[in-house]
Structure formats: C-alpha cells, structure tokens
Amino acid sequence: DAMVIQNPRYQVTQFGKPVTLSCSQTLNHNVMYWYQQKSSQAPKLLFHYYDKDFNNEADTPDNFQSRRPNTSFCFLDIRSPGLGDAAMYLCATSRDKGLTGSPPGANVLTFGAGSRLTVL
Amino acid sequence: GESVGLHLPTLSVQEGDNSIINCAYSNSASDYFIWYKQESGKGPQFIIDIRSNMDKRQGQRVTVLLNKTVKHLSLQIAATQPGDSAVYFCADLARLSGGYNKLIFGAGTRLAVHP
C-alpha cells in the first residue's frame, strides 16, 4: 500500500549528539512536511518542501535542518539535540501545496507513524 | 492572531453513546476545516473535512457541523466504540502567499470510551 514511512520509530540520543530522522513516501506527492509534536500538544510545523523548494517556519530553530534528495525521501537533521527537543517527529505529505481540491479530502496531509526522540 | 482551540481537553463516554467534540476558531476568513484522529503512538489520520460553504457533512458514523456565525465546529461520532479512543484534532487552513496553504492544528481533545 502507498504510505509514508518513518525511520527509526524510536531514537534515543545523548544531549548534543546529532540525530537524523528519515521519511520516505510512495504516494509520489510533491510536498513533504516535518512536524514536531510534544506530549499532549498539537503538531507544530517545522518546515516543508514543495518539490525542491524549501520553506522554513519563522520560529523553527537553526538547530533543525532538512534535506530532500529526491521526491521520495526527506530527512530531518537535529544538529545538537537538547532536552527540549524530545518529542514525536511527524513526517507528512500532500499532493500539492494548496491542500484543497477535488474531491474534498483528496489533498489533505497524509502522516507517517512518527519517530519518537528521547534525549538523555 | 489566528488560533484554533478546543473547549474540552478530555471527553469520557460510554460505549454505544454518541460523542461530540467541539472546536472554536478565531479566523473569520477560514474556509476549510479538517478533523484528524491520532491513536496512541501513531500519526494523525484524516477523518473528515468541510468547506465553509457547507454547514454539515456526514461520513461513516461521523458528522461535522460548522457554525460560521459563532466560528465553531463540532465532530459527532455515532455509537462510539472502543476503537474510537484517541486524541482528536481540528485544523483549519491558513492561506499563505505563493499558493501555499498551511494547516493550523488545535490543541486536541482526548476521547476515552468506557465499556
């Protein structure tokens, strides 16, 4: 089945030790997103790629970087994880950047299962 | 600023009862809303959406109601089942420049279904 796959599902790192989370999609969607979700909170958008066009949210710390080497893959790099970066990281895709279209619901975000990051 | 919020953080219901999850939004220009369900340890899953030119939309066991006058929407789940236990997020669309849109998520309501 077409889907969004995140690896690893669980990642434990030490304070300051770089981490890379990966996301792959078989939906052939143009847009890929990275969200951070802390415990009992809503997902917060970090950045997204429309094809190779990178869009950073204004309040995303410089500590977070992303790479999209091809349509199918997108990576989240956390250069120096702090205790406050412990969270679930969600990858999502959408067919295009508008997020609306026909039929209704056809272009909403499709999420992966997430990568839970623990920082010791 | 724009925000999407929920009235109740936790909702407990008996199996078989109907559930109603509420959501308020602040941007009167919002024209598209989505409900997501997130089970423990999983990513959010699309449930149903509604455009602002509608006030009601029905899916399988779910109904979304939109009241633009008071900027409120609700998700109704009929005959709630244990498998419905999850956190439910409403989200609305922020229209940005360049044709980009962004989903703004509310804080979430946890639905607990008891046998």
PDB file of C-alpha atoms in Angstrom:
ATOM      1  CA  ASP A   1       0.000   0.000   0.000  1.00  0.00           C
ATOM      2  CA  ALA A   2       1.121   3.534  -0.696  1.00  0.00           C
ATOM      3  CA  MET A   3       2.210   5.165   2.508  1.00  0.00           C
ATOM      4  CA  VAL A   4       4.547   7.425   4.438  1.00  0.00           C
ATOM      5  CA  ILE A   5       7.267   5.519   6.283  1.00  0.00           C
ATOM      6  CA  GLN A   6       9.394   6.950   9.051  1.00  0.00           C
ATOM      7  CA  ASN A   7      12.592   5.508  10.477  1.00  0.00           C
ATOM      8  CA  PRO A   8      13.526   4.909  13.133  1.00  0.00           C
ATOM      9  CA  ARG A   9      10.288   4.700  15.109  1.00  0.00           C
ATOM     10  CA  TYR A  10      12.221   5.270  18.325  1.00  0.00           C
ATOM     11  CA  GLN A  11      15.510   7.121  18.642  1.00  0.00           C
ATOM     12  CA  VAL A  12      17.492   7.697  21.817  1.00  0.00           C
ATOM     13  CA  THR A  13      20.363  10.141  21.714  1.00  0.00           C
ATOM     14  CA  GLN A  14      22.597  11.981  24.117  1.00  0.00           C
ATOM     15  CA  PHE A  15      22.468  15.694  24.719  1.00  0.00           C
ATOM     16  CA  GLY A  16      24.289  17.389  21.854  1.00  0.00           C
ATOM     17  CA  LYS A  17      24.750  14.272  19.724  1.00  0.00           C
ATOM     18  CA  PRO A  18      23.440  14.797  16.160  1.00  0.00           C
ATOM     19  CA  VAL A  19      20.437  12.825  15.020  1.00  0.00           C
ATOM     20  CA  THR A  20      18.935  12.162  11.596  1.00  0.00           C
ATOM     21  CA  LEU A  21      15.359  11.015  11.109  1.00  0.00           C
ATOM     22  CA  SER A  22      14.189   9.758   7.748  1.00  0.00           C
ATOM     23  CA  CYS A  23      10.914   9.756   5.872  1.00  0.00           C
ATOM     24  CA  SER A  24      10.022   8.045   2.629  1.00  0.00           C
ATOM     25  CA  GLN A  25       6.802   8.113   0.639  1.00  0.00           C
ATOM     26  CA  THR A  26       5.358   6.026  -2.132  1.00  0.00           C
ATOM     27  CA  LEU A  27       2.496   8.437  -2.852  1.00  0.00           C
ATOM     28  CA  ASN A  28       4.527  10.499  -5.338  1.00  0.00           C
ATOM     29  CA  HIS A  29       3.330  13.626  -3.540  1.00  0.00           C
ATOM     30  CA  ASN A  30       5.005  16.936  -4.317  1.00  0.00           C
ATOM     31  CA  VAL A  31       5.056  18.322  -0.788  1.00  0.00           C
ATOM     32  CA  MET A  32       6.707  16.826   2.295  1.00  0.00           C
ATOM     33  CA  TYR A  33       6.440  18.262   5.795  1.00  0.00           C
ATOM     34  CA  TRP A  34       8.130  17.836   9.142  1.00  0.00           C
ATOM     35  CA  TYR A  35       6.111  18.434  12.298  1.00  0.00           C
ATOM     36  CA  GLN A  36       7.214  18.379  15.914  1.00  0.00           C
ATOM     37  CA  GLN A  37       4.680  17.111  18.429  1.00  0.00           C
ATOM     38  CA  LYS A  38       5.400  17.311  22.129  1.00  0.00           C
ATOM     39  CA  SER A  39       3.438  15.322  24.681  1.00  0.00           C
ATOM     40  CA  SER A  40      -0.278  16.196  24.751  1.00  0.00           C
ATOM     41  CA  GLN A  41       0.217  19.032  22.262  1.00  0.00           C
ATOM     42  CA  ALA A  42      -0.800  19.666  18.695  1.00  0.00           C
ATOM     43  CA  PRO A  43       1.651  19.050  15.857  1.00  0.00           C
ATOM     44  CA  LYS A  44       3.771  22.106  15.093  1.00  0.00           C
ATOM     45  CA  LEU A  45       5.091  22.653  11.588  1.00  0.00           C
ATOM     46  CA  LEU A  46       8.881  22.968  11.365  1.00  0.00           C
ATOM     47  CA  PHE A  47       9.320  23.225   7.584  1.00  0.00           C
ATOM     48  CA  HIS A  48       8.195  21.790   4.305  1.00  0.00           C
ATOM     49  CA  TYR A  49       9.444  21.105   0.796  1.00  0.00           C
ATOM     50  CA  TYR A  50       7.405  21.783  -2.309  1.00  0.00           C
ATOM     51  CA  ASP A  51       9.405  19.669  -4.727  1.00  0.00           C
ATOM     52  CA  LYS A  52      12.909  21.062  -4.073  1.00  0.00           C
ATOM     53  CA  ASP A  53      11.676  24.410  -2.797  1.00  0.00           C
ATOM     54  CA  PHE A  54      12.435  24.582   0.946  1.00  0.00           C
ATOM     55  CA  ASN A  55      10.163  26.591   3.247  1.00  0.00           C
ATOM     56  CA  ASN A  56      11.201  27.202   6.820  1.00  0.00           C
ATOM     57  CA  GLU A  57       8.757  28.290   9.530  1.00  0.00           C
ATOM     58  CA  ALA A  58       9.900  31.561  11.087  1.00  0.00           C
ATOM     59  CA  ASP A  59      10.155  30.122  14.589  1.00  0.00           C
ATOM     60  CA  THR A  60      11.955  26.885  13.683  1.00  0.00           C
ATOM     61  CA  PRO A  61      15.313  26.860  15.488  1.00  0.00           C
ATOM     62  CA  ASP A  62      18.506  26.762  13.420  1.00  0.00           C
ATOM     63  CA  ASN A  63      19.297  23.507  15.200  1.00  0.00           C
ATOM     64  CA  PHE A  64      16.797  21.824  12.865  1.00  0.00           C
ATOM     65  CA  GLN A  65      17.720  21.235   9.232  1.00  0.00           C
ATOM     66  CA  SER A  66      16.160  19.236   6.445  1.00  0.00           C
ATOM     67  CA  ARG A  67      17.206  17.601   3.205  1.00  0.00           C
ATOM     68  CA  ARG A  68      15.148  16.253   0.343  1.00  0.00           C
ATOM     69  CA  PRO A  69      17.485  14.435  -2.067  1.00  0.00           C
ATOM     70  CA  ASN A  70      14.635  13.195  -4.267  1.00  0.00           C
ATOM     71  CA  THR A  71      10.830  13.087  -4.444  1.00  0.00           C
ATOM     72  CA  SER A  72      10.555  10.045  -2.230  1.00  0.00           C
ATOM     73  CA  PHE A  73      12.840  10.888   0.666  1.00  0.00           C
ATOM     74  CA  CYS A  74      13.117  13.662   3.201  1.00  0.00           C
ATOM     75  CA  PHE A  75      15.428  13.860   6.221  1.00  0.00           C
ATOM     76  CA  LEU A  76      15.278  15.814   9.448  1.00  0.00           C
ATOM     77  CA  ASP A  77      18.674  16.615  10.965  1.00  0.00           C
ATOM     78  CA  ILE A  78      18.913  17.828  14.545  1.00  0.00           C
ATOM     79  CA  ARG A  79      22.431  19.138  14.891  1.00  0.00           C
ATOM     80  CA  SER A  80      22.723  19.400  18.658  1.00  0.00           C
ATOM     81  CA  PRO A  81      19.676  17.956  20.407  1.00  0.00           C
ATOM     82  CA  GLY A  82      18.713  19.486  23.708  1.00  0.00           C
ATOM     83  CA  LEU A  83      16.379  18.113  26.345  1.00  0.00           C
ATOM     84  CA  GLY A  84      13.641  20.353  24.969  1.00  0.00           C
ATOM     85  CA  ASP A  85      13.830  18.646  21.591  1.00  0.00           C
ATOM     86  CA  ALA A  86      12.471  15.386  22.959  1.00  0.00           C
ATOM     87  CA  ALA A  87       9.261  14.883  21.035  1.00  0.00           C
ATOM     88  CA  MET A  88       7.472  12.889  18.378  1.00  0.00           C
ATOM     89  CA  TYR A  89       8.557  13.985  14.909  1.00  0.00           C
ATOM     90  CA  LEU A  90       5.932  13.506  12.248  1.00  0.00           C
ATOM     91  CA  CYS A  91       6.509  13.449   8.525  1.00  0.00           C
ATOM     92  CA  ALA A  92       3.569  14.221   6.258  1.00  0.00           C
ATOM     93  CA  THR A  93       2.946  14.581   2.547  1.00  0.00           C
ATOM     94  CA  SER A  94       0.392  16.298   0.359  1.00  0.00           C
ATOM     95  CA  ARG A  95      -0.275  16.142  -3.341  1.00  0.00           C
ATOM     96  CA  ASP A  96       0.301  19.842  -3.796  1.00  0.00           C
ATOM     97  CA  LYS A  97       0.834  22.977  -1.786  1.00  0.00           C
ATOM     98  CA  GLY A  98      -2.748  24.167  -1.845  1.00  0.00           C
ATOM     99  CA  LEU A  99      -4.058  21.417   0.434  1.00  0.00           C
ATOM    100  CA  THR A 100      -7.544  21.772  -1.036  1.00  0.00           C
ATOM    101  CA  GLY A 101      -9.030  20.481  -4.241  1.00  0.00           C
ATOM    102  CA  SER A 102     -11.342  17.873  -5.620  1.00  0.00           C
ATOM    103  CA  PRO A 103     -12.629  15.585  -4.448  1.00  0.00           C
ATOM    104  CA  PRO A 104     -12.798  17.032  -0.930  1.00  0.00           C
ATOM    105  CA  GLY A 105     -10.194  15.447   1.259  1.00  0.00           C
ATOM    106  CA  ALA A 106      -8.098  14.289  -1.676  1.00  0.00           C
ATOM    107  CA  ASN A 107      -5.261  16.636  -0.933  1.00  0.00           C
ATOM    108  CA  VAL A 108      -5.073  16.661   2.818  1.00  0.00           C
ATOM    109  CA  LEU A 109      -1.950  15.720   4.705  1.00  0.00           C
ATOM    110  CA  THR A 110      -1.023  12.048   4.970  1.00  0.00           C
ATOM    111  CA  PHE A 111       1.082  11.409   8.052  1.00  0.00           C
ATOM    112  CA  GLY A 112       3.651   8.789   8.866  1.00  0.00           C
ATOM    113  CA  ALA A 113       3.605   6.946  12.178  1.00  0.00           C
ATOM    114  CA  GLY A 114       6.229   9.259  13.653  1.00  0.00           C
ATOM    115  CA  SER A 115       9.687   8.982  15.164  1.00  0.00           C
ATOM    116  CA  ARG A 116       9.830   9.397  18.917  1.00  0.00           C
ATOM    117  CA  LEU A 117      13.058  11.095  20.020  1.00  0.00           C
ATOM    118  CA  THR A 118      14.399  10.757  23.544  1.00  0.00           C
ATOM    119  CA  VAL A 119      17.307  12.953  24.632  1.00  0.00           C
ATOM    120  CA  LEU A 120      19.362  11.816  27.631  1.00  0.00           C
TER     121      LEU A 120
ATOM    122  CA  GLY B   1      -3.555  36.066  15.951  1.00  0.00           C
ATOM    123  CA  GLU B   2      -5.049  33.048  14.311  1.00  0.00           C
ATOM    124  CA  SER B   3      -5.797  30.132  16.579  1.00  0.00           C
ATOM    125  CA  VAL B   4      -7.841  27.009  16.607  1.00  0.00           C
ATOM    126  CA  GLY B   5      -8.800  25.797  20.043  1.00  0.00           C
ATOM    127  CA  LEU B   6     -10.847  23.143  21.731  1.00  0.00           C
ATOM    128  CA  HIS B   7     -13.267  23.520  24.611  1.00  0.00           C
ATOM    129  CA  LEU B   8     -12.542  20.268  26.484  1.00  0.00           C
ATOM    130  CA  PRO B   9      -9.207  18.513  26.825  1.00  0.00           C
ATOM    131  CA  THR B  10     -10.751  15.133  27.778  1.00  0.00           C
ATOM    132  CA  LEU B  11     -14.087  13.556  26.964  1.00  0.00           C
ATOM    133  CA  SER B  12     -15.236  10.293  28.561  1.00  0.00           C
ATOM    134  CA  VAL B  13     -18.165   8.402  27.058  1.00  0.00           C
ATOM    135  CA  GLN B  14     -19.805   5.036  27.417  1.00  0.00           C
ATOM    136  CA  GLU B  15     -19.528   2.577  24.574  1.00  0.00           C
ATOM    137  CA  GLY B  16     -22.539   2.932  22.317  1.00  0.00           C
ATOM    138  CA  ASP B  17     -23.232   6.554  23.232  1.00  0.00           C
ATOM    139  CA  ASN B  18     -22.774   9.421  20.806  1.00  0.00           C
ATOM    140  CA  SER B  19     -19.736  11.673  21.233  1.00  0.00           C
ATOM    141  CA  ILE B  20     -19.485  15.346  20.436  1.00  0.00           C
ATOM    142  CA  ILE B  21     -16.107  17.041  20.227  1.00  0.00           C
ATOM    143  CA  ASN B  22     -16.099  20.810  19.896  1.00  0.00           C
ATOM    144  CA  CYS B  23     -13.676  23.240  18.349  1.00  0.00           C
ATOM    145  CA  ALA B  24     -13.564  27.030  18.098  1.00  0.00           C
ATOM    146  CA  TYR B  25     -11.598  29.017  15.566  1.00  0.00           C
ATOM    147  CA  SER B  26     -10.724  32.675  15.501  1.00  0.00           C
ATOM    148  CA  ASN B  27     -10.060  33.492  11.852  1.00  0.00           C
ATOM    149  CA  SER B  28     -13.326  34.517  10.259  1.00  0.00           C
ATOM    150  CA  ALA B  29     -11.689  34.101   6.834  1.00  0.00           C
ATOM    151  CA  SER B  30     -11.082  30.377   7.406  1.00  0.00           C
ATOM    152  CA  ASP B  31     -12.825  28.415   4.679  1.00  0.00           C
ATOM    153  CA  TYR B  32     -11.662  24.849   5.092  1.00  0.00           C
ATOM    154  CA  PHE B  33     -11.567  22.640   8.176  1.00  0.00           C
ATOM    155  CA  ILE B  34     -10.335  19.131   8.838  1.00  0.00           C
ATOM    156  CA  TRP B  35     -10.667  16.673  11.693  1.00  0.00           C
ATOM    157  CA  TYR B  36      -7.824  14.273  12.430  1.00  0.00           C
ATOM    158  CA  LYS B  37      -7.738  11.267  14.759  1.00  0.00           C
ATOM    159  CA  GLN B  38      -4.500  10.297  16.445  1.00  0.00           C
ATOM    160  CA  GLU B  39      -4.231   6.987  18.241  1.00  0.00           C
ATOM    161  CA  SER B  40      -1.501   6.433  20.782  1.00  0.00           C
ATOM    162  CA  GLY B  41       1.909   6.053  19.161  1.00  0.00           C
ATOM    163  CA  LYS B  42       0.617   6.784  15.650  1.00  0.00           C
ATOM    164  CA  GLY B  43       0.467   9.713  13.296  1.00  0.00           C
ATOM    165  CA  PRO B  44      -2.737  11.723  12.808  1.00  0.00           C
ATOM    166  CA  GLN B  45      -5.246  10.163  10.436  1.00  0.00           C
ATOM    167  CA  PHE B  46      -7.701  12.135   8.304  1.00  0.00           C
ATOM    168  CA  ILE B  47     -11.333  11.668   9.342  1.00  0.00           C
ATOM    169  CA  ILE B  48     -13.445  14.229   7.542  1.00  0.00           C
ATOM    170  CA  ASP B  49     -13.283  17.752   6.166  1.00  0.00           C
ATOM    171  CA  ILE B  50     -15.735  20.533   5.465  1.00  0.00           C
ATOM    172  CA  ARG B  51     -15.676  23.699   3.421  1.00  0.00           C
ATOM    173  CA  SER B  52     -17.173  26.965   4.620  1.00  0.00           C
ATOM    174  CA  ASN B  53     -19.932  26.840   2.005  1.00  0.00           C
ATOM    175  CA  MET B  54     -21.411  23.903   3.910  1.00  0.00           C
ATOM    176  CA  ASP B  55     -22.766  23.677   7.446  1.00  0.00           C
ATOM    177  CA  LYS B  56     -22.892  19.898   7.714  1.00  0.00           C
ATOM    178  CA  ARG B  57     -21.082  16.942   6.225  1.00  0.00           C
ATOM    179  CA  GLN B  58     -21.523  13.296   7.018  1.00  0.00           C
ATOM    180  CA  GLY B  59     -19.197  10.365   6.795  1.00  0.00           C
ATOM    181  CA  GLN B  60     -19.331   6.860   8.135  1.00  0.00           C
ATOM    182  CA  ARG B  61     -20.542   7.268  11.751  1.00  0.00           C
ATOM    183  CA  VAL B  62     -19.135  10.790  11.842  1.00  0.00           C
ATOM    184  CA  THR B  63     -20.741  14.150  11.189  1.00  0.00           C
ATOM    185  CA  VAL B  64     -19.046  17.536  11.166  1.00  0.00           C
ATOM    186  CA  LEU B  65     -21.110  20.638  11.835  1.00  0.00           C
ATOM    187  CA  LEU B  66     -19.887  24.121  11.043  1.00  0.00           C
ATOM    188  CA  ASN B  67     -21.380  27.276  12.529  1.00  0.00           C
ATOM    189  CA  LYS B  68     -19.689  30.225  10.872  1.00  0.00           C
ATOM    190  CA  THR B  69     -21.693  32.755  12.862  1.00  0.00           C
ATOM    191  CA  VAL B  70     -20.023  31.763  16.120  1.00  0.00           C
ATOM    192  CA  LYS B  71     -16.900  30.284  14.495  1.00  0.00           C
ATOM    193  CA  HIS B  72     -17.453  26.852  15.892  1.00  0.00           C
ATOM    194  CA  LEU B  73     -17.287  23.357  14.517  1.00  0.00           C
ATOM    195  CA  SER B  74     -18.001  20.016  16.051  1.00  0.00           C
ATOM    196  CA  LEU B  75     -17.334  16.377  15.332  1.00  0.00           C
ATOM    197  CA  GLN B  76     -20.091  13.963  16.200  1.00  0.00           C
ATOM    198  CA  ILE B  77     -19.346  10.253  16.446  1.00  0.00           C
ATOM    199  CA  ALA B  78     -22.355   7.963  16.487  1.00  0.00           C
ATOM    200  CA  ALA B  79     -22.416   4.774  18.572  1.00  0.00           C
ATOM    201  CA  THR B  80     -18.931   5.338  19.938  1.00  0.00           C
ATOM    202  CA  GLN B  81     -16.756   2.249  20.008  1.00  0.00           C
ATOM    203  CA  PRO B  82     -13.582   1.401  21.967  1.00  0.00           C
ATOM    204  CA  GLY B  83     -11.629   1.814  18.731  1.00  0.00           C
ATOM    205  CA  ASP B  84     -12.657   5.467  18.695  1.00  0.00           C
ATOM    206  CA  SER B  85     -10.492   6.152  21.746  1.00  0.00           C
ATOM    207  CA  ALA B  86      -7.873   8.630  20.559  1.00  0.00           C
ATOM    208  CA  VAL B  87      -6.963  12.305  20.504  1.00  0.00           C
ATOM    209  CA  TYR B  88      -8.969  14.319  18.011  1.00  0.00           C
ATOM    210  CA  PHE B  89      -7.588  17.472  16.421  1.00  0.00           C
ATOM    211  CA  CYS B  90      -9.421  20.054  14.417  1.00  0.00           C
ATOM    212  CA  ALA B  91      -7.389  22.059  11.947  1.00  0.00           C
ATOM    213  CA  ASP B  92      -8.103  24.975   9.691  1.00  0.00           C
ATOM    214  CA  LEU B  93      -6.305  26.301   6.684  1.00  0.00           C
ATOM    215  CA  ALA B  94      -4.072  29.355   6.765  1.00  0.00           C
ATOM    216  CA  ARG B  95      -3.721  30.744   3.249  1.00  0.00           C
ATOM    217  CA  LEU B  96      -0.221  31.983   2.624  1.00  0.00           C
ATOM    218  CA  SER B  97       1.410  33.721  -0.317  1.00  0.00           C
ATOM    219  CA  GLY B  98       2.544  31.863  -3.399  1.00  0.00           C
ATOM    220  CA  GLY B  99      -0.389  29.475  -3.347  1.00  0.00           C
ATOM    221  CA  TYR B 100       0.833  27.742  -0.216  1.00  0.00           C
ATOM    222  CA  ASN B 101      -1.588  26.803   2.483  1.00  0.00           C
ATOM    223  CA  LYS B 102      -0.795  25.602   5.951  1.00  0.00           C
ATOM    224  CA  LEU B 103      -2.833  23.609   8.424  1.00  0.00           C
ATOM    225  CA  ILE B 104      -3.177  25.135  11.895  1.00  0.00           C
ATOM    226  CA  PHE B 105      -3.948  22.447  14.467  1.00  0.00           C
ATOM    227  CA  GLY B 106      -5.986  22.922  17.615  1.00  0.00           C
ATOM    228  CA  ALA B 107      -4.800  21.616  20.976  1.00  0.00           C
ATOM    229  CA  GLY B 108      -6.642  18.284  20.768  1.00  0.00           C
ATOM    230  CA  THR B 109      -9.347  16.503  22.734  1.00  0.00           C
ATOM    231  CA  ARG B 110      -8.757  13.072  24.200  1.00  0.00           C
ATOM    232  CA  LEU B 111     -11.745  10.768  23.781  1.00  0.00           C
ATOM    233  CA  ALA B 112     -11.916   7.883  26.262  1.00  0.00           C
ATOM    234  CA  VAL B 113     -14.525   5.216  25.580  1.00  0.00           C
ATOM    235  CA  HIS B 114     -15.561   3.047  28.523  1.00  0.00           C
ATOM    236  CA  PRO B 115     -17.276  -0.347  28.202  1.00  0.00           C
TER     237      PRO B 115
END
